[in-house]
């Protein structure tokens, strides 16, 4: 089995071009930020894993509505090995989100068989972001 922990993102303010851009370049996925990267888990561990995650989530309820607000405003463009590009928006620092991710990471230390080797680094150096475009090439017109 594979598990990961994501938080759904519901944008309250976005530019006019945003929806059409996503439809063209990344409509397959619901907007989210990955807290815990995908990794393998033995089927016999699924119940225990779920319980650990739920325990962390229950213990990290936002104290204020402001804690839930995350501002994604820093552009990131990364080149993939196939020459295409990924377009992301990084979040401004949000202590609640950083604390939650750290608590999840610490609770799940025994689950280290990541699906992709690079995932370990992404998780250890957590930088909340949303991907809004993928598989973009240099000929893309937006």
XYZ file of N, CA, C and O in Angstrom:
568
model
N 0.849 -1.183 0.000
C 0.000 0.000 0.000
C 0.889 1.240 0.000
O 2.027 1.211 0.441
N 0.307 2.329 -0.460
C 0.982 3.628 -0.473
C 0.122 4.611 0.312
O -1.101 4.608 0.186
N 0.772 5.435 1.119
C 0.025 6.493 1.794
C 0.799 7.798 1.718
O 2.011 7.824 1.518
N 0.061 8.878 1.861
C 0.601 10.228 1.907
C -0.410 11.068 2.674
O -1.545 10.635 2.876
N 0.001 12.252 3.099
C -0.922 13.153 3.788
C -0.901 14.484 3.048
O 0.144 15.104 2.892
N -2.085 14.881 2.583
C -2.255 16.125 1.841
C -3.233 17.018 2.584
O -4.098 16.539 3.305
N -3.114 18.301 2.367
C -4.133 19.221 2.839
C -4.746 19.876 1.609
O -4.034 20.324 0.715
N -6.049 19.862 1.535
C -6.728 20.488 0.405
C -6.619 21.999 0.526
O -6.641 22.556 1.611
N -6.539 22.641 -0.628
C -6.421 24.092 -0.665
C -7.631 24.652 -1.409
O -7.944 24.228 -2.519
N -8.309 25.578 -0.763
C -9.444 26.271 -1.370
C -9.055 27.739 -1.470
O -8.943 28.426 -0.459
N -8.805 28.188 -2.696
C -8.376 29.575 -2.886
C -9.568 30.522 -2.793
O -10.577 30.335 -3.460
N -9.426 31.548 -1.977
C -10.493 32.539 -1.844
C -10.263 33.728 -2.759
O -11.206 34.426 -3.107
N -9.000 33.955 -3.137
C -8.672 35.032 -4.069
C -7.709 34.456 -5.099
O -6.735 33.807 -4.744
N -7.999 34.714 -6.362
C -7.104 34.244 -7.417
C -7.247 35.149 -8.632
O -8.293 35.757 -8.844
N -6.196 35.226 -9.421
C -6.249 36.080 -10.616
C -7.205 35.502 -11.670
O -7.535 34.318 -11.654
N -7.619 36.354 -12.593
C -8.570 35.956 -13.649
C -8.096 34.758 -14.455
O -8.887 33.909 -14.835
N -6.819 34.678 -14.736
C -6.265 33.641 -15.596
C -6.121 32.281 -14.917
O -5.898 31.269 -15.563
N -6.261 32.229 -13.609
C -5.900 31.046 -12.835
C -6.649 29.777 -13.270
O -6.029 28.744 -13.530
N -7.964 29.838 -13.330
C -8.741 28.635 -13.653
C -8.448 28.100 -15.055
O -8.300 26.887 -15.241
N -8.343 28.986 -16.023
C -8.060 28.514 -17.386
C -6.640 27.961 -17.484
O -6.392 26.976 -18.185
N -5.703 28.550 -16.771
C -4.328 28.051 -16.742
C -4.292 26.640 -16.152
O -3.684 25.735 -16.706
N -4.966 26.452 -15.025
C -4.999 25.119 -14.401
C -5.695 24.106 -15.289
O -5.268 22.962 -15.380
N -6.757 24.516 -15.927
C -7.476 23.586 -16.805
C -6.551 23.106 -17.921
O -6.565 21.943 -18.305
N -5.718 23.990 -18.407
C -4.816 23.656 -19.502
C -3.619 22.830 -19.038
O -3.183 21.922 -19.738
N -3.082 23.112 -17.839
C -1.811 22.511 -17.440
C -1.839 21.597 -16.211
O -0.858 20.901 -15.955
N -2.885 21.594 -15.418
C -2.827 20.749 -14.224
C -4.209 20.453 -13.657
O -4.380 20.344 -12.451
N -5.190 20.280 -14.480
C -6.554 20.085 -14.024
C -6.797 18.701 -13.427
O -7.823 18.461 -12.813
N -5.866 17.798 -13.583
C -6.079 16.422 -13.134
C -6.103 16.291 -11.614
O -6.673 15.349 -11.083
N -5.492 17.234 -10.906
C -5.378 17.116 -9.462
C -6.085 18.251 -8.748
O -6.015 19.399 -9.172
N -6.741 17.914 -7.660
C -7.336 18.921 -6.799
C -6.194 19.718 -6.168
O -5.144 19.163 -5.847
N -6.374 21.015 -5.993
C -5.331 21.824 -5.357
C -5.052 21.290 -3.960
O -5.966 21.064 -3.167
N -3.759 21.092 -3.668
C -3.366 20.550 -2.377
C -1.915 20.920 -2.073
O -1.181 21.341 -2.955
N -1.557 20.745 -0.831
C -0.168 20.858 -0.413
C 0.167 19.540 0.287
O -0.599 19.056 1.108
N 1.303 18.957 -0.067
C 1.680 17.651 0.475
C 2.417 17.828 1.793
O 3.485 18.431 1.835
N 1.835 17.292 2.862
C 2.459 17.359 4.173
C 3.407 16.179 4.383
O 4.499 16.337 4.906
N 2.970 15.004 3.997
C 3.763 13.781 4.111
C 3.825 13.148 2.729
O 2.792 12.838 2.137
N 5.024 12.972 2.226
C 5.245 12.464 0.873
C 4.806 10.995 0.743
O 4.849 10.255 1.721
N 4.398 10.591 -0.454
C 3.969 9.201 -0.669
C 5.068 8.207 -0.303
O 6.237 8.399 -0.623
N 4.640 7.163 0.392
C 5.566 6.111 0.803
C 4.812 4.793 0.920
O 3.598 4.773 1.000
N 5.575 3.737 0.918
C 5.001 2.406 1.015
C 4.785 2.036 2.481
O 5.550 2.429 3.353
N 3.745 1.258 2.719
C 3.458 0.732 4.045
C 2.874 -0.661 3.866
O 2.115 -0.917 2.915
N 3.249 -1.554 4.748
C 2.704 -2.902 4.723
C 1.219 -2.828 5.069
O 0.818 -2.052 5.943
N 0.431 -3.636 4.404
C -1.015 -3.598 4.617
C -1.382 -3.809 6.088
O -2.336 -3.223 6.587
N -0.609 -4.605 6.790
C -0.885 -4.866 8.207
C -0.676 -3.618 9.078
O -1.148 -3.568 10.208
N 0.026 -2.608 8.566
C 0.294 -1.380 9.317
C -0.730 -0.278 9.047
O -0.667 0.784 9.681
N -1.644 -0.505 8.125
C -2.569 0.562 7.711
C -3.378 1.130 8.874
O -3.511 2.341 9.015
N -3.937 0.271 9.711
C -4.743 0.745 10.838
C -3.922 1.570 11.807
O -4.354 2.639 12.262
N -2.730 1.104 12.140
C -1.842 1.819 13.052
C -1.412 3.162 12.457
O -1.371 4.182 13.144
N -1.120 3.153 11.164
C -0.706 4.381 10.481
C -1.827 5.410 10.523
O -1.603 6.577 10.866
N -3.017 4.983 10.191
C -4.178 5.886 10.213
C -4.391 6.452 11.613
O -4.625 7.649 11.782
N -4.276 5.607 12.619
C -4.483 6.049 13.998
C -3.442 7.101 14.390
O -3.769 8.106 15.025
N -2.190 6.899 14.007
C -1.135 7.866 14.318
C -1.408 9.208 13.645
O -1.253 10.265 14.262
N -1.810 9.176 12.396
C -2.102 10.406 11.659
C -3.291 11.133 12.279
O -3.243 12.348 12.517
N -4.358 10.395 12.570
C -5.543 11.007 13.169
C -5.224 11.632 14.526
O -5.717 12.697 14.858
N -4.372 10.969 15.302
C -3.987 11.494 16.607
C -3.266 12.837 16.465
O -3.537 13.786 17.217
N -2.366 12.926 15.507
C -1.656 14.191 15.278
C -2.638 15.267 14.824
O -2.605 16.401 15.325
N -3.514 14.929 13.897
C -4.467 15.915 13.390
C -5.397 16.412 14.487
O -5.696 17.605 14.562
N -5.849 15.509 15.346
C -6.724 15.914 16.453
C -6.004 16.832 17.433
O -6.609 17.718 18.020
N -4.711 16.630 17.612
C -3.938 17.441 18.540
C -3.454 18.757 17.966
O -2.832 19.543 18.671
N -3.726 18.997 16.694
C -3.269 20.230 16.047
C -4.432 20.944 15.363
O -4.463 21.119 14.156
N -5.375 21.358 16.170
C -6.509 22.110 15.660
C -6.145 23.589 15.688
O -5.603 24.073 16.689
N -6.416 24.307 14.605
C -6.088 25.740 14.588
C -6.786 26.486 15.726
O -7.983 26.317 15.934
N -6.029 27.269 16.461
C -6.590 28.043 17.567
C -7.408 29.219 17.051
O -8.391 29.617 17.660
N -6.988 29.755 15.923
C -7.662 30.923 15.342
C -7.938 30.651 13.872
O -7.198 29.916 13.213
N -8.961 31.266 13.341
C -9.281 31.102 11.929
C -8.127 31.581 11.048
O -7.901 31.068 9.965
N -7.356 32.528 11.544
C -6.206 33.040 10.797
C -5.151 31.961 10.555
O -4.413 32.015 9.576
N -5.080 30.982 11.465
C -4.113 29.898 11.305
C -4.376 29.067 10.044
O -3.474 28.453 9.501
N -5.628 29.024 9.628
C -6.005 28.254 8.448
C -5.658 28.977 7.148
O -5.624 28.370 6.096
N -5.432 30.270 7.234
C -5.169 31.061 6.031
C -3.712 30.940 5.627
O -2.813 31.193 6.416
N -3.519 30.552 4.385
C -2.179 30.431 3.830
C -2.155 31.260 2.552
O -3.064 31.155 1.727
N -1.141 32.066 2.404
C -1.026 32.918 1.220
C 0.033 32.334 0.296
O 1.193 32.201 0.684
N -0.393 31.953 -0.899
C 0.511 31.401 -1.917
C 0.821 32.520 -2.906
O -0.037 32.897 -3.693
N 2.038 33.049 -2.844
C 2.332 34.202 -3.680
C 3.746 34.239 -4.270
O 4.117 35.199 -4.927
N 4.519 33.198 -4.055
C 5.890 33.192 -4.574
C 5.988 32.175 -5.704
O 5.777 30.984 -5.505
N 6.330 32.653 -6.897
C 6.418 31.769 -8.067
C 7.675 30.908 -8.018
O 8.758 31.376 -7.704
N 7.489 29.636 -8.370
C 8.600 28.693 -8.487
C 8.413 27.949 -9.809
O 7.335 27.440 -10.104
N 9.473 27.898 -10.591
C 9.457 27.119 -11.824
C 10.626 26.151 -11.747
O 11.756 26.563 -11.513
N 10.336 24.867 -11.907
C 11.382 23.845 -11.872
C 11.393 23.083 -13.188
O 10.340 22.755 -13.728
N 12.586 22.805 -13.659
C 12.748 22.041 -14.884
C 12.845 20.561 -14.537
O 13.616 20.182 -13.652
N 12.081 19.743 -15.222
C 12.088 18.306 -15.025
C 13.150 17.658 -15.895
O 13.661 18.271 -16.839
N 13.463 16.405 -15.601
C 14.494 15.686 -16.353
C 14.125 15.509 -17.826
O 14.992 15.379 -18.673
N 12.825 15.537 -18.152
C 12.405 15.388 -19.546
C 12.382 16.717 -20.306
O 11.986 16.780 -21.464
N 12.794 17.796 -19.635
C 12.840 19.107 -20.271
C 11.581 19.941 -20.072
O 11.562 21.112 -20.412
N 10.532 19.346 -19.521
C 9.309 20.103 -19.264
C 9.467 20.882 -17.953
O 10.451 20.720 -17.229
N 8.495 21.716 -17.662
C 8.551 22.560 -16.476
C 7.338 22.332 -15.585
O 6.273 21.954 -16.060
N 7.542 22.582 -14.303
C 6.459 22.575 -13.325
C 6.377 23.988 -12.774
O 7.395 24.591 -12.433
N 5.165 24.508 -12.682
C 4.937 25.846 -12.165
C 4.205 25.726 -10.836
O 3.154 25.084 -10.752
N 4.795 26.301 -9.779
C 4.222 26.211 -8.440
C 4.121 27.600 -7.813
O 4.800 28.523 -8.247
N 3.287 27.686 -6.808
C 3.206 28.882 -5.981
C 3.537 28.472 -4.557
O 2.872 27.612 -3.975
N 4.593 29.059 -4.005
C 5.003 28.768 -2.632
C 4.212 29.642 -1.670
O 3.770 30.741 -2.014
N 4.070 29.139 -0.457
C 3.300 29.847 0.561
C 4.195 30.739 1.405
O 5.367 30.445 1.620
N 3.602 31.813 1.882
C 4.269 32.601 2.905
C 4.348 31.732 4.154
O 3.560 30.792 4.328
N 5.283 32.045 5.042
C 5.444 31.226 6.239
C 4.152 31.174 7.043
O 3.496 32.190 7.264
N 3.799 29.982 7.463
C 2.601 29.759 8.262
C 2.995 28.800 9.388
O 3.209 27.610 9.138
N 3.118 29.317 10.595
C 3.601 28.507 11.717
C 2.723 27.304 12.016
O 3.221 26.240 12.362
N 1.421 27.460 11.889
C 0.525 26.328 12.151
C 0.809 25.177 11.187
O 0.953 24.031 11.603
N 0.914 25.479 9.913
C 1.167 24.457 8.898
C 2.543 23.808 9.101
O 2.681 22.584 9.000
N 3.544 24.605 9.405
C 4.888 24.070 9.640
C 4.920 23.164 10.868
O 5.543 22.093 10.853
N 4.242 23.567 11.932
C 4.191 22.765 13.158
C 3.446 21.455 12.921
O 3.866 20.392 13.386
N 2.344 21.516 12.194
C 1.569 20.314 11.875
C 2.407 19.333 11.065
O 2.464 18.140 11.370
N 3.079 19.820 10.047
C 3.878 18.939 9.204
C 5.015 18.310 9.998
O 5.310 17.123 9.857
N 5.637 19.081 10.861
C 6.735 18.560 11.677
C 6.229 17.466 12.625
O 6.873 16.426 12.788
N 5.069 17.673 13.231
C 4.499 16.671 14.136
C 4.160 15.382 13.374
O 4.420 14.280 13.870
N 3.609 15.508 12.185
C 3.324 14.327 11.369
C 4.618 13.594 11.018
O 4.705 12.367 11.133
N 5.608 14.350 10.599
C 6.895 13.757 10.212
C 7.526 13.003 11.386
O 8.005 11.884 11.229
N 7.503 13.596 12.573
C 8.079 12.957 13.753
C 7.304 11.701 14.141
O 7.892 10.699 14.547
N 5.996 11.734 14.016
C 5.163 10.585 14.358
C 5.367 9.426 13.390
O 5.246 8.271 13.772
N 5.706 9.750 12.159
C 5.816 8.723 11.118
C 7.264 8.374 10.775
O 7.547 7.896 9.675
N 8.179 8.557 11.711
C 9.594 8.295 11.428
C 9.863 6.846 11.045
O 10.795 6.574 10.314
N 9.086 5.910 11.499
C 9.306 4.506 11.177
C 8.849 4.099 9.791
O 9.028 2.959 9.374
N 8.269 5.031 9.062
C 7.747 4.747 7.727
C 8.615 5.462 6.702
O 8.245 6.491 6.174
N 9.772 4.919 6.422
C 10.736 5.621 5.592
C 10.930 5.108 4.190
O 11.865 5.511 3.513
N 10.051 4.226 3.727
C 10.223 3.686 2.384
C 9.438 4.553 1.384
O 8.321 4.255 0.996
N 10.070 5.648 0.974
C 9.438 6.615 0.071
C 9.270 6.022 -1.333
O 10.110 5.251 -1.791
N 8.216 6.441 -2.017
C 7.986 5.990 -3.391
C 9.060 6.545 -4.329
O 9.475 5.878 -5.263
N 9.474 7.760 -4.088
C 10.524 8.413 -4.872
C 11.635 8.831 -3.919
O 11.358 9.472 -2.899
N 12.887 8.523 -4.228
C 13.997 8.875 -3.324
C 14.079 10.372 -2.990
O 14.433 10.734 -1.875
N 13.718 11.227 -3.934
C 13.796 12.673 -3.687
C 12.753 13.159 -2.686
O 12.877 14.249 -2.140
N 11.736 12.352 -2.433
C 10.664 12.746 -1.512
C 11.166 12.993 -0.101
O 10.650 13.844 0.611
N 12.161 12.235 0.325
C 12.699 12.394 1.677
C 13.194 13.834 1.882
O 12.931 14.467 2.896
N 13.905 14.359 0.893
C 14.443 15.719 0.980
C 13.319 16.758 0.979
O 13.357 17.726 1.742
N 12.308 16.572 0.109
C 11.177 17.509 0.080
C 10.492 17.565 1.441
O 10.114 18.625 1.914
N 10.320 16.417 2.051
C 9.623 16.357 3.323
C 10.454 16.957 4.455
O 9.934 17.687 5.292
N 11.745 16.661 4.469
C 12.618 17.182 5.526
C 12.755 18.699 5.444
O 12.855 19.375 6.469
N 12.740 19.240 4.249
C 12.846 20.686 4.037
C 11.515 21.218 3.526
O 11.431 21.815 2.458
N 10.493 20.990 4.301
C 9.121 21.300 3.923
C 8.946 22.770 3.557
O 9.250 23.661 4.346
N 8.484 22.980 2.337
C 8.166 24.311 1.839
C 6.780 24.217 1.204
O 6.636 23.779 0.068
N 5.756 24.598 1.967
C 4.389 24.470 1.453
C 4.212 25.198 0.127
O 4.662 26.327 -0.041
N 3.581 24.516 -0.811
C 3.334 25.101 -2.131
C 2.163 24.371 -2.777
O 1.754 23.307 -2.306
N 1.656 24.956 -3.833
C 0.666 24.286 -4.675
C 1.228 24.252 -6.094
O 1.879 25.191 -6.535
N 1.007 23.140 -6.745
C 1.403 23.014 -8.145
C 0.214 23.442 -8.990
O -0.887 22.925 -8.818
N 0.447 24.399 -9.884
C -0.667 24.862 -10.717
C -0.453 24.553 -12.193
O -1.350 24.734 -13.006
N 0.723 24.063 -12.545
C 0.983 23.676 -13.939
C 2.083 22.644 -13.993
O 3.074 22.743 -13.282
N 1.900 21.620 -14.805
C 2.930 20.592 -14.945
C 3.014 20.146 -16.394
O 2.120 20.419 -17.207
N 4.096 19.476 -16.721
C 4.347 19.015 -18.085
C 4.282 20.160 -19.096
O 3.821 19.989 -20.222
N 4.734 21.317 -18.658
C 4.755 22.488 -19.547
C 6.055 22.462 -20.330
O 7.103 22.132 -19.799
N 5.976 22.793 -21.601
C 7.210 22.869 -22.391
C 7.492 24.308 -22.766
O 6.675 25.194 -22.536
N 8.645 24.556 -23.357
C 9.047 25.929 -23.668
C 8.198 26.534 -24.769
O 8.228 27.750 -24.979
N 7.419 25.732 -25.474
C 6.548 26.234 -26.536
C 5.166 26.595 -26.013
O 4.306 27.024 -26.775
N 4.944 26.411 -24.718
C 3.620 26.667 -24.137
C 3.290 28.150 -24.230
O 4.111 29.014 -23.974
N 2.071 28.431 -24.643
C 1.585 29.814 -24.728
C 0.445 29.956 -23.725
O -0.529 29.222 -23.789
N 0.600 30.900 -22.827
C -0.456 31.086 -21.827
C -1.008 32.474 -21.894
O -0.395 33.390 -22.379
